Structures are given as C-alpha cells and as structure tokens.
Coordinates of N, CA and C and ligand atoms in Angstrom, one line a residue:
M1 N 40.0 -2.3 159.3 CA 39.8 -3.3 160.1 C 39.7 -2.6 161.5
R2 N 38.5 -2.8 162.1 CA 38.4 -2.2 163.7 C 38.2 -3.3 164.8
V3 N 39.1 -3.3 165.4 CA 39.5 -4.1 166.5 C 39.4 -3.8 167.8
V4 N 38.8 -4.5 168.8 CA 38.8 -4.4 170.1 C 39.7 -5.4 170.6
L5 N 40.6 -5.0 171.5 CA 41.4 -6.1 172.4 C 41.0 -5.8 173.5
L6 N 40.6 -7.0 174.2 CA 40.2 -7.5 175.6 C 41.3 -8.3 176.4
G7 N 41.5 -7.7 177.8 CA 42.4 -8.7 178.2 C 42.4 -8.1 179.7
A8 N 42.8 -8.8 181.0 CA 43.0 -8.4 182.2 C 44.2 -7.5 182.2
P9 N 44.2 -6.6 183.2 CA 45.8 -6.0 183.3 C 46.7 -6.9 183.3
G10 N 47.9 -6.9 182.7 CA 48.9 -7.9 182.5 C 48.9 -8.9 181.7
A11 N 47.9 -8.9 180.7 CA 47.5 -9.9 179.6 C 48.7 -9.7 178.7
G12 N 49.0 -8.3 178.5 CA 50.0 -8.2 177.5 C 49.4 -7.6 176.2
K13 N 48.2 -6.6 176.9 CA 47.7 -6.0 175.7 C 48.4 -4.9 175.1
G14 N 49.1 -4.2 175.8 CA 50.1 -3.0 175.2 C 51.0 -3.6 174.0
T15 N 51.8 -4.7 174.6 CA 52.7 -5.3 173.8 C 52.0 -5.7 172.4
Q16 N 50.8 -6.4 172.5 CA 50.0 -6.8 171.4 C 49.5 -5.9 170.6
C17 N 49.1 -4.7 171.1 CA 48.6 -3.7 170.3 C 49.7 -3.3 169.3
K18 N 50.7 -3.1 170.1 CA 52.1 -2.5 169.1 C 52.1 -3.2 168.0
N19 N 52.3 -4.8 168.3 CA 52.4 -5.9 167.2 C 51.3 -5.8 166.2
I20 N 50.1 -5.5 166.6 CA 49.1 -5.3 165.6 C 49.0 -4.2 164.6
I21 N 49.4 -3.1 165.7 CA 49.2 -2.1 164.8 C 50.3 -1.6 163.7
Q22 N 51.5 -2.4 164.1 CA 52.6 -2.1 163.0 C 52.5 -3.1 161.9
K23 N 52.0 -4.2 162.2 CA 51.7 -5.1 160.9 C 50.6 -4.6 160.1
Y24 N 49.6 -4.5 160.6 CA 48.5 -4.0 159.9 C 48.0 -2.6 159.5
D25 N 49.2 -1.7 160.1 CA 49.1 -0.2 159.9 C 47.5 0.5 160.4
L26 N 47.5 0.0 161.4 CA 46.2 0.5 162.4 C 46.9 1.6 163.3
V27 N 45.8 2.2 163.8 CA 45.9 3.3 165.0 C 45.7 2.6 166.3
H28 N 46.6 2.8 167.3 CA 46.5 2.1 168.8 C 45.7 3.3 169.4
L29 N 44.5 2.9 169.9 CA 43.6 4.0 170.7 C 43.3 3.3 171.9
S30 N 44.4 3.7 172.9 CA 44.4 3.5 174.4 C 43.5 4.4 175.3
S31 N 42.5 3.9 175.9 CA 41.9 4.9 176.7 C 42.7 5.8 177.7
G32 N 43.8 4.8 178.3 CA 44.6 5.4 179.2 C 45.4 6.2 178.6
D33 N 46.1 6.2 177.5 CA 47.0 7.3 176.7 C 46.2 8.3 176.4
I34 N 45.0 8.1 176.0 CA 44.2 9.2 175.5 C 43.5 10.2 176.8
L35 N 43.3 9.5 177.8 CA 43.1 10.5 179.1 C 44.4 11.2 179.5
R36 N 45.4 10.6 179.5 CA 46.8 11.1 179.8 C 46.9 12.5 179.0
Q37 N 46.7 12.2 177.6 CA 46.9 13.5 176.6 C 46.1 14.5 176.8
H38 N 44.7 14.2 177.2 CA 43.9 15.3 177.6 C 44.1 15.9 179.0
R39 N 44.9 15.2 179.9 CA 45.2 15.8 181.0 C 46.6 16.9 180.7
E40 N 47.3 16.4 180.1 CA 48.5 17.2 179.7 C 47.9 18.4 178.9
K41 N 46.9 18.2 178.0 CA 46.5 19.5 177.5 C 45.6 20.4 178.4
G42 N 45.2 19.8 179.5 CA 44.3 20.5 180.3 C 42.6 20.7 179.7
T43 N 42.5 19.8 179.1 CA 40.8 19.9 178.2 C 39.8 19.8 179.2
Q44 N 38.8 20.4 178.8 CA 37.3 20.4 179.6 C 37.2 19.1 180.0
L45 N 37.3 18.2 179.0 CA 37.0 16.8 179.5 C 37.8 16.0 180.5
A46 N 39.4 16.7 180.6 CA 40.0 16.1 181.6 C 39.7 16.7 182.9
N47 N 39.0 18.0 182.9 CA 38.9 18.6 184.0 C 37.6 17.9 184.7
K48 N 36.8 17.5 183.6 CA 35.4 17.0 184.4 C 35.6 15.4 184.7
A49 N 36.7 14.8 184.2 CA 37.1 13.4 184.7 C 37.6 13.7 186.0
K50 N 38.7 14.6 186.2 CA 39.4 14.8 187.3 C 38.5 15.0 188.5
D51 N 37.6 15.6 188.4 CA 36.3 16.0 189.4 C 35.7 14.8 189.8
Y52 N 35.6 14.0 189.0 CA 34.8 12.8 189.3 C 35.9 11.7 190.3
M53 N 37.2 11.7 189.9 CA 38.3 10.9 190.4 C 38.6 11.5 191.6
D54 N 38.6 12.7 191.8 CA 39.0 13.6 193.0 C 38.1 13.1 194.1
S55 N 37.0 13.0 193.6 CA 35.8 12.7 194.6 C 35.6 10.9 194.8
G56 N 36.5 10.4 194.3 CA 36.6 8.7 194.4 C 35.6 8.2 193.5
A57 N 34.8 9.0 192.9 CA 34.1 7.9 191.7 C 34.5 7.9 190.5
L58 N 34.0 6.8 190.2 CA 34.4 6.4 188.7 C 34.0 7.4 187.6
V59 N 34.8 7.7 186.5 CA 34.5 8.4 185.4 C 33.3 7.6 184.8
P60 N 32.3 8.7 184.6 CA 31.1 8.0 183.9 C 31.3 7.4 182.6
D61 N 30.5 6.6 182.2 CA 30.7 6.0 180.9 C 30.2 7.0 179.7
E62 N 29.5 8.0 179.7 CA 29.5 8.8 179.0 C 30.5 9.9 178.4
L63 N 31.3 9.9 179.6 CA 32.5 10.7 179.5 C 33.6 10.0 178.8
I64 N 33.7 8.7 179.2 CA 34.9 7.9 178.3 C 34.4 7.7 177.0
V65 N 33.0 7.5 176.9 CA 32.7 7.4 175.3 C 32.9 8.5 174.4
E66 N 32.5 9.6 175.0 CA 32.5 10.8 174.4 C 34.1 11.0 173.9
M67 N 35.0 10.7 175.0 CA 36.5 10.8 174.7 C 36.9 9.9 173.7
M68 N 36.3 8.7 173.6 CA 37.2 7.5 172.7 C 36.2 7.6 171.1
L69 N 35.1 8.2 171.2 CA 34.6 8.4 169.8 C 35.0 9.6 169.3
S70 N 35.4 10.8 169.7 CA 36.3 11.7 169.0 C 37.6 11.3 168.4
A71 N 38.3 10.4 169.5 CA 39.7 9.8 168.9 C 39.2 8.8 167.7
I72 N 38.3 8.1 167.6 CA 38.2 7.3 166.5 C 37.7 8.2 165.3
N73 N 36.8 9.1 165.4 CA 36.6 10.0 164.3 C 37.9 10.6 163.6
E74 N 39.0 10.9 164.4 CA 40.1 11.3 164.2 C 41.2 10.2 163.5
A75 N 40.8 9.0 163.5 CA 41.8 7.9 163.1 C 41.7 7.8 161.6
P76 N 42.7 7.3 160.9 CA 42.6 7.0 159.5 C 41.4 6.0 159.2
K77 N 41.4 6.0 157.9 CA 40.1 5.1 157.4 C 40.6 3.7 157.7
A78 N 42.0 3.5 157.7 CA 42.5 2.1 157.6 C 42.0 1.2 158.9
G79 N 41.8 1.9 160.0 CA 41.4 1.2 161.2 C 41.8 1.5 162.5
F80 N 41.5 0.9 163.2 CA 42.0 1.2 164.8 C 42.1 -0.3 165.7
V81 N 43.0 -0.1 166.8 CA 42.8 -1.0 167.9 C 42.4 -0.5 169.0
L82 N 41.4 -0.7 169.8 CA 40.9 -0.1 170.9 C 41.2 -0.9 172.0
D83 N 42.2 -0.2 173.2 CA 42.7 -0.9 174.1 C 42.2 -0.2 175.4
G84 N 41.5 -0.9 176.3 CA 41.2 -0.4 177.6 C 39.9 0.0 177.4
F85 N 39.0 -0.2 176.3 CA 37.7 0.5 175.8 C 37.1 -0.7 174.8
P86 N 35.9 -0.9 175.1 CA 34.8 -0.5 175.9 C 35.3 -1.4 177.2
R87 N 35.0 -0.7 178.4 CA 35.3 -1.6 179.8 C 33.8 -2.2 180.3
T88 N 32.7 -1.7 180.1 CA 31.3 -2.0 180.4 C 30.7 -2.2 179.2
V89 N 29.4 -3.0 179.5 CA 28.4 -3.3 178.4 C 28.0 -2.1 178.0
N90 N 27.7 -1.1 179.0 CA 27.2 0.2 178.3 C 28.0 0.9 177.2
Q91 N 29.3 0.9 177.6 CA 30.3 1.4 176.6 C 30.4 0.8 175.4
A92 N 30.2 -0.6 175.5 CA 30.2 -1.5 174.2 C 28.8 -1.1 173.2
V93 N 27.7 -0.9 174.0 CA 26.5 -0.8 173.1 C 26.6 0.6 172.6
E94 N 27.1 1.8 173.4 CA 27.4 3.1 173.1 C 28.1 3.1 171.7
L95 N 29.2 2.4 171.8 CA 30.4 2.2 170.8 C 29.8 1.7 169.3
D96 N 29.1 0.6 169.5 CA 28.3 -0.2 168.4 C 27.5 1.0 167.8
E97 N 26.5 1.3 168.7 CA 25.5 2.6 168.1 C 26.2 3.6 167.3
A98 N 27.2 4.0 168.0 CA 28.1 5.3 167.2 C 28.6 4.8 166.0
L99 N 29.0 3.6 165.8 CA 29.6 3.3 164.5 C 28.6 2.9 163.5
A100 N 27.5 2.3 164.0 CA 26.3 2.0 163.2 C 25.7 3.3 162.6
A101 N 25.7 4.5 163.3 CA 25.1 5.6 162.7 C 26.1 6.2 161.3
T102 N 27.4 5.6 161.3 CA 27.9 6.0 160.1 C 28.4 4.6 159.1
G103 N 27.6 3.6 159.4 CA 27.6 2.3 158.7 C 28.7 1.6 159.0
E104 N 29.4 1.9 160.1 CA 30.5 1.2 160.3 C 30.2 0.1 161.6
K105 N 31.2 -0.7 162.0 CA 31.0 -1.7 163.0 C 32.3 -2.2 163.5
V106 N 32.6 -2.7 164.8 CA 33.6 -3.6 165.3 C 33.8 -4.6 164.4
D107 N 34.9 -5.1 164.2 CA 34.9 -6.2 162.9 C 35.4 -7.5 163.8
I108 N 36.4 -7.1 164.8 CA 36.8 -8.4 165.3 C 37.2 -8.0 166.7
V109 N 37.0 -8.8 167.8 CA 37.4 -8.9 169.1 C 38.7 -9.8 169.5
L110 N 39.3 -9.4 170.0 CA 40.5 -10.7 170.5 C 40.5 -10.2 171.9
N111 N 40.1 -11.8 172.6 CA 40.1 -11.7 174.1 C 41.6 -12.3 174.7
L112 N 42.3 -11.7 175.3 CA 43.6 -12.4 176.0 C 43.4 -12.9 177.2
T113 N 43.3 -14.1 177.4 CA 43.0 -14.9 178.8 C 44.4 -15.1 179.4
V114 N 44.5 -14.8 180.6 CA 45.7 -15.4 181.7 C 45.7 -15.9 182.9
H115 N 46.0 -16.7 183.6 CA 45.9 -17.0 184.9 C 46.4 -16.0 185.7
E116 N 45.7 -15.8 186.9 CA 45.9 -14.8 187.8 C 47.5 -14.9 188.3
Q117 N 48.0 -16.1 188.8 CA 49.4 -16.2 189.2 C 50.5 -15.5 188.1
V118 N 50.3 -15.8 186.9 CA 51.1 -15.3 186.0 C 50.9 -13.5 185.9
I119 N 50.0 -13.0 186.2 CA 49.7 -11.6 185.7 C 50.1 -11.1 187.0
I120 N 50.3 -11.7 188.3 CA 51.0 -11.1 189.4 C 52.2 -10.8 189.3
E121 N 52.8 -11.9 188.8 CA 54.2 -12.0 188.6 C 54.7 -11.1 187.4
R122 N 54.1 -10.9 186.3 CA 54.1 -9.9 185.5 C 54.2 -8.3 185.8
L123 N 53.0 -8.2 186.4 CA 52.8 -6.9 187.2 C 53.7 -6.5 188.0
S124 N 54.1 -7.3 189.1 CA 54.9 -6.8 190.1 C 56.3 -6.4 189.6
G125 N 56.6 -6.9 188.5 CA 57.9 -6.5 187.9 C 58.1 -5.3 187.0
R126 N 56.9 -4.7 187.2 CA 56.6 -3.8 186.0 C 57.0 -2.5 186.4
R127 N 57.7 -1.7 185.6 CA 58.3 -0.3 185.9 C 57.7 0.6 185.0
S128 N 57.4 1.9 185.3 CA 56.6 2.8 184.3 C 57.4 4.0 184.3
C129 N 57.3 4.8 183.1 CA 58.3 6.2 183.3 C 56.7 7.0 183.5
P130 N 57.0 7.9 184.3 CA 56.0 8.7 184.8 C 55.8 10.0 183.7
K131 N 56.7 10.4 183.0 CA 56.6 11.4 182.1 C 56.0 10.7 180.7
C132 N 56.4 9.6 180.2 CA 55.9 9.5 178.8 C 55.0 8.2 179.0
G133 N 54.8 7.7 179.7 CA 54.2 6.4 180.1 C 54.5 5.0 179.7
A134 N 55.9 5.2 179.1 CA 56.4 3.7 178.8 C 56.6 2.7 179.8
V135 N 56.4 1.5 179.3 CA 56.4 0.5 180.3 C 57.4 -0.3 180.1
Y136 N 58.1 -0.9 181.3 CA 59.3 -1.8 181.2 C 58.9 -3.0 182.3
H137 N 60.0 -4.1 182.2 CA 59.9 -5.0 183.1 C 61.2 -5.3 183.7
V138 N 61.2 -5.6 184.9 CA 62.8 -5.6 185.5 C 63.3 -7.0 184.8
V139 N 62.7 -8.3 184.3 CA 63.2 -9.2 183.8 C 62.9 -9.4 182.1
N140 N 61.6 -8.9 182.0 CA 61.3 -9.4 180.5 C 61.6 -8.2 179.5
L141 N 61.9 -7.0 180.2 CA 61.6 -5.7 179.0 C 62.5 -4.7 179.9
K142 N 63.8 -4.9 179.9 CA 64.7 -4.2 180.6 C 65.2 -2.7 180.0
P143 N 65.0 -1.5 180.4 CA 65.6 -0.4 179.8 C 67.1 -0.6 179.6
K144 N 67.3 0.2 178.5 CA 68.9 0.3 178.0 C 69.8 0.5 179.0
V145 N 69.3 1.7 180.1 CA 70.0 1.9 181.2 C 69.2 1.4 182.5
D146 N 69.7 1.1 183.3 CA 69.0 0.6 184.5 C 68.2 1.8 185.1
N147 N 66.8 1.2 185.0 CA 66.0 2.0 185.8 C 65.6 3.5 185.2
L148 N 66.1 3.8 183.9 CA 65.8 5.0 183.2 C 65.2 4.8 181.9
C149 N 64.0 5.7 181.5 CA 63.4 5.6 180.3 C 64.2 5.8 179.3
D150 N 64.0 4.8 178.4 CA 64.7 5.0 176.9 C 64.4 6.3 176.0
N151 N 63.3 6.7 176.3 CA 62.8 7.6 175.6 C 63.2 9.2 176.0
D152 N 63.3 9.4 177.3 CA 63.6 10.7 177.9 C 64.5 10.4 179.1
G153 N 64.9 9.2 179.5 CA 66.0 9.5 180.7 C 65.5 9.5 182.0
T154 N 64.0 9.5 182.1 CA 63.2 10.0 183.3 C 63.4 8.5 184.2
E155 N 63.8 8.7 185.8 CA 63.6 7.5 186.4 C 62.3 6.9 186.7
L156 N 62.4 5.6 186.2 CA 61.3 4.6 186.4 C 60.8 4.4 187.7
I157 N 59.4 4.4 187.9 CA 58.7 4.1 189.2 C 58.0 2.7 189.0
Q158 N 57.4 2.3 190.0 CA 56.4 1.2 190.3 C 55.2 1.9 190.5
R159 N 54.3 1.7 189.8 CA 53.2 2.3 190.0 C 52.5 1.7 191.1
P160 N 51.6 2.6 192.0 CA 51.2 1.7 193.2 C 50.2 0.9 192.9
D161 N 49.4 0.8 191.7 CA 48.5 -0.2 191.3 C 49.2 -1.3 190.8
D162 N 50.6 -1.6 190.6 CA 51.3 -2.7 190.3 C 51.8 -3.4 191.3
N163 N 51.3 -3.0 192.6 CA 51.7 -3.7 193.9 C 50.9 -4.9 194.0
P164 N 51.6 -6.3 194.3 CA 50.8 -7.3 194.1 C 49.2 -7.4 194.8
D165 N 49.2 -6.9 196.1 CA 47.9 -6.7 196.7 C 46.7 -5.7 196.0
V166 N 47.4 -4.8 195.4 CA 46.5 -3.9 194.7 C 46.2 -4.6 193.3
V167 N 47.0 -5.4 192.8 CA 46.7 -6.2 191.4 C 45.6 -7.2 191.4
K168 N 45.8 -7.8 192.8 CA 44.5 -8.7 192.9 C 43.1 -8.1 193.0
N169 N 43.2 -6.9 193.6 CA 41.9 -6.1 193.8 C 41.5 -5.6 192.4
R170 N 42.7 -5.1 191.5 CA 42.1 -4.9 190.0 C 41.7 -6.0 189.2
L171 N 42.1 -7.0 189.5 CA 42.0 -8.5 188.8 C 40.4 -8.8 189.1
R172 N 39.9 -8.4 190.5 CA 38.7 -8.6 190.8 C 37.6 -7.8 190.0
T173 N 38.3 -6.5 190.2 CA 37.2 -5.4 189.5 C 37.3 -5.7 187.8
Y174 N 38.3 -6.0 187.4 CA 38.3 -6.3 185.8 C 37.4 -7.3 185.4
H175 N 37.4 -8.7 186.3 CA 36.7 -9.8 186.0 C 35.3 -9.4 186.1
R176 N 34.8 -8.6 187.1 CA 33.7 -8.2 187.3 C 32.8 -7.5 186.3
Q177 N 33.7 -6.4 185.7 CA 33.2 -5.6 184.5 C 33.5 -6.2 183.2
S178 N 34.5 -7.2 183.1 CA 34.9 -7.6 181.8 C 34.2 -8.9 181.3
K179 N 33.4 -9.6 182.3 CA 32.9 -10.8 181.9 C 31.6 -10.6 181.2
P180 N 30.8 -9.6 181.5 CA 29.5 -9.1 180.7 C 30.1 -8.4 179.3
V181 N 31.1 -7.8 179.3 CA 31.4 -7.2 178.1 C 32.0 -8.3 176.8
V182 N 32.5 -9.6 177.6 CA 33.0 -10.9 176.7 C 31.6 -11.4 176.4
D183 N 30.8 -11.5 177.2 CA 29.5 -12.2 176.9 C 28.7 -11.3 175.6
Y184 N 28.7 -10.2 175.9 CA 28.1 -9.4 175.0 C 28.7 -9.4 173.7
Y185 N 30.0 -9.7 173.5 CA 30.5 -9.4 172.1 C 30.3 -11.2 171.8
K186 N 30.5 -12.0 172.8 CA 29.9 -13.4 172.3 C 28.7 -13.4 171.6
S187 N 27.6 -12.8 172.3 CA 26.2 -13.0 172.0 C 26.1 -12.2 170.3
R188 N 27.1 -11.6 170.0 CA 27.0 -10.8 168.8 C 27.9 -11.4 167.5
Q189 N 28.5 -12.9 167.8 CA 29.0 -13.5 166.9 C 28.9 -13.7 165.5
T190 N 27.4 -13.4 165.2 CA 26.9 -13.5 163.8 C 27.5 -12.1 163.1
E191 N 27.7 -10.9 163.9 CA 28.5 -9.9 163.1 C 29.7 -9.4 163.5
I192 N 30.2 -10.0 164.7 CA 31.5 -9.5 165.1 C 32.3 -10.9 165.1
Q193 N 33.5 -10.9 164.7 CA 34.5 -12.0 164.9 C 35.2 -12.1 166.3
F194 N 35.0 -13.0 167.1 CA 35.3 -13.0 168.7 C 36.3 -14.3 168.6
Y195 N 37.3 -14.0 169.5 CA 38.7 -15.1 169.4 C 39.1 -14.8 170.9
E196 N 39.3 -16.1 171.2 CA 40.1 -16.0 172.7 C 41.4 -16.5 172.4
F197 N 42.4 -15.9 173.0 CA 43.8 -16.2 173.0 C 44.4 -16.7 174.3
N198 N 45.2 -17.6 174.5 CA 45.9 -18.2 175.6 C 47.0 -17.3 175.8
A199 N 47.2 -16.3 176.7 CA 48.2 -14.9 176.9 C 49.0 -15.9 177.8
N200 N 49.0 -17.0 178.2 CA 49.8 -17.4 179.4 C 51.3 -17.8 178.9
E201 N 51.4 -17.8 177.7 CA 52.5 -17.9 176.6 C 53.4 -16.8 176.7
A202 N 54.5 -17.0 176.3 CA 55.8 -15.8 175.6 C 54.8 -15.0 174.9
A203 N 55.3 -13.6 174.9 CA 54.6 -12.6 173.8 C 54.8 -13.0 172.6
E204 N 56.0 -13.5 172.3 CA 56.2 -13.9 171.0 C 54.9 -14.9 170.4
K205 N 54.9 -15.8 171.3 CA 54.2 -16.8 170.6 C 52.3 -16.5 170.5
V206 N 52.1 -15.5 171.4 CA 50.8 -14.8 171.6 C 50.8 -14.0 170.3
R207 N 52.1 -13.2 170.0 CA 51.7 -12.6 168.6 C 51.5 -13.2 167.5
D208 N 51.9 -14.5 167.5 CA 52.2 -15.3 166.3 C 51.0 -15.9 166.1
S209 N 50.2 -16.4 167.2 CA 48.8 -16.7 166.8 C 47.8 -15.6 166.6
L210 N 48.0 -14.6 166.9 CA 47.2 -13.5 166.9 C 47.3 -13.0 165.4
F211 N 48.7 -12.9 165.0 CA 48.7 -12.8 163.3 C 48.4 -13.8 162.5
E212 N 48.3 -15.0 162.7 CA 47.8 -16.1 162.1 C 46.5 -15.9 162.0
K213 N 45.5 -15.5 162.8 CA 44.3 -15.3 162.9 C 43.8 -14.2 162.0
L214 N 44.7 -13.1 162.4 CA 44.3 -11.6 161.6 C 44.6 -11.9 160.2
D215 N 45.6 -12.6 159.8 CA 45.9 -12.8 158.3 C 45.0 -13.3 157.7
A216 N 44.5 -14.3 158.4 CA 43.2 -15.3 157.7 C 42.0 -14.3 157.5
L217 N 41.7 -13.5 158.8 CA 40.4 -12.6 158.6 C 40.7 -11.7 157.2
V218 N 41.8 -11.1 157.3 CA 42.3 -9.8 156.3 C 42.2 -10.5 155.1
S219 N 42.7 -11.7 154.6 CA 42.5 -12.4 153.2 C 41.2 -12.7 152.9
V220 N 40.4 -12.9 154.0 CA 38.8 -13.2 153.7 C 38.2 -11.8 153.3
Q221 N 38.5 -10.7 154.0 CA 38.0 -9.6 153.7 C 38.3 -8.8 152.1
N222 N 39.5 -9.3 151.7 CA 40.1 -8.6 150.3 C 39.5 -9.4 149.2
Ligands
LIG1 ZN1 59.6 8.3 179.4

C-alpha cells in the first residue's frame, strides 16, 4: 500500500501517520525527518540543500525528489506513507513517473482539511525537541516532565515557525502550493483513490475515519 498524506501544517499529519503505519505495518517517510537525517550525517545532498537554504532560495524539486526516491527504494515492500512530499505538482509528476518505471503507483491519497483558526490554536501550543524532532503540545500532548523531551530529556522549544504570524504565512504558502497538488490527484482518480477528511475533529475521531476508509480499501485489494 503506497499512501500520500496531504494536509496543511497543523492538520495532524504526523499523528495520523503514526496511527496508519502502526496499524498497516507501513514505513513513515517524512521529508522533514529524512532531510534532518541527511543533515546529521552531513551527506552531499544535505550540503547542496544547505547552499540553497542559506541563500534564501527554495530547495529545488529535483533535490527533494532524489532524496525521497532513494528513501522509497530502501523502504520494505509492504509500502509507505509519504508525509510532506510531494509538495508541488512537479514533485507529484516525478514521483508518479519514477514509480511507474518499476510498475508501481501511488494507491491512495488522503487529504486532511482543517480551518485556519484551528490550525493557529494547535500550532501556537506546539513544542518541539531540537535534538530528536519529537513534537508535543502544551494542552493536547504534554511531555511526562514539563517542557522536557520524553525520549532524551532535552529542553523543548517553540519553533520560530510555530509563532502565530509565521503560521499564517506558512498557511498561505501551503495553500498556494498544495491546491494544485490536490487538483492533480483529483484529476487522476481513475488510477488513484483520493479521499478528503475533516481534520477539525479530535485526533481520535480523524484516526477512526481514516481506519474505516483504509480497512475498506485493504479488504478490496486482498
Ligand atoms: Zn528529544
């Protein structure tokens, strides 16, 4: 099962990815996590990406696609959930072409939709571990010890991009880029199953509707 999970920052993609990969035994391929691993290892790819970011430019599609395809190739055959990728239509097309070359395809696209106000509330309470990337929330997902990471005891931070003003900006960018990606997948609904989910609800409710849909699809495939 090859799944693409779409949704604005704060839509709960990370949480739902975890739910899905556990239940269906898939690999979580998050572009943010993978880029972080490249940076830690100091790979050539990370250095190239850094040059772009340092100059204030966006990391080009080819570099992101190269990085994600190599992660996909290393993933077990059972399948994966892509998170944060593809972010542009160009990336989506390149992904489809690369998969088609080995007779594979994206099976399911899940789009989590959320109101802007809900996102701002969620993100401004978010705290992250600068060491391992784990994400917490001051109300919904507290660490065991106040303000310290459960995994490694590192002091949690509010990422500058979770500040409400920055969030509004990120949302504008997201909608500008993602609308065409959503339209692209909708236009391919003969080959790809595309579903939208109301992610304004509590995470457990969203999880249950995702499971319901995926269970139905898995039983059809088997
Ligand atoms: Zn940590």
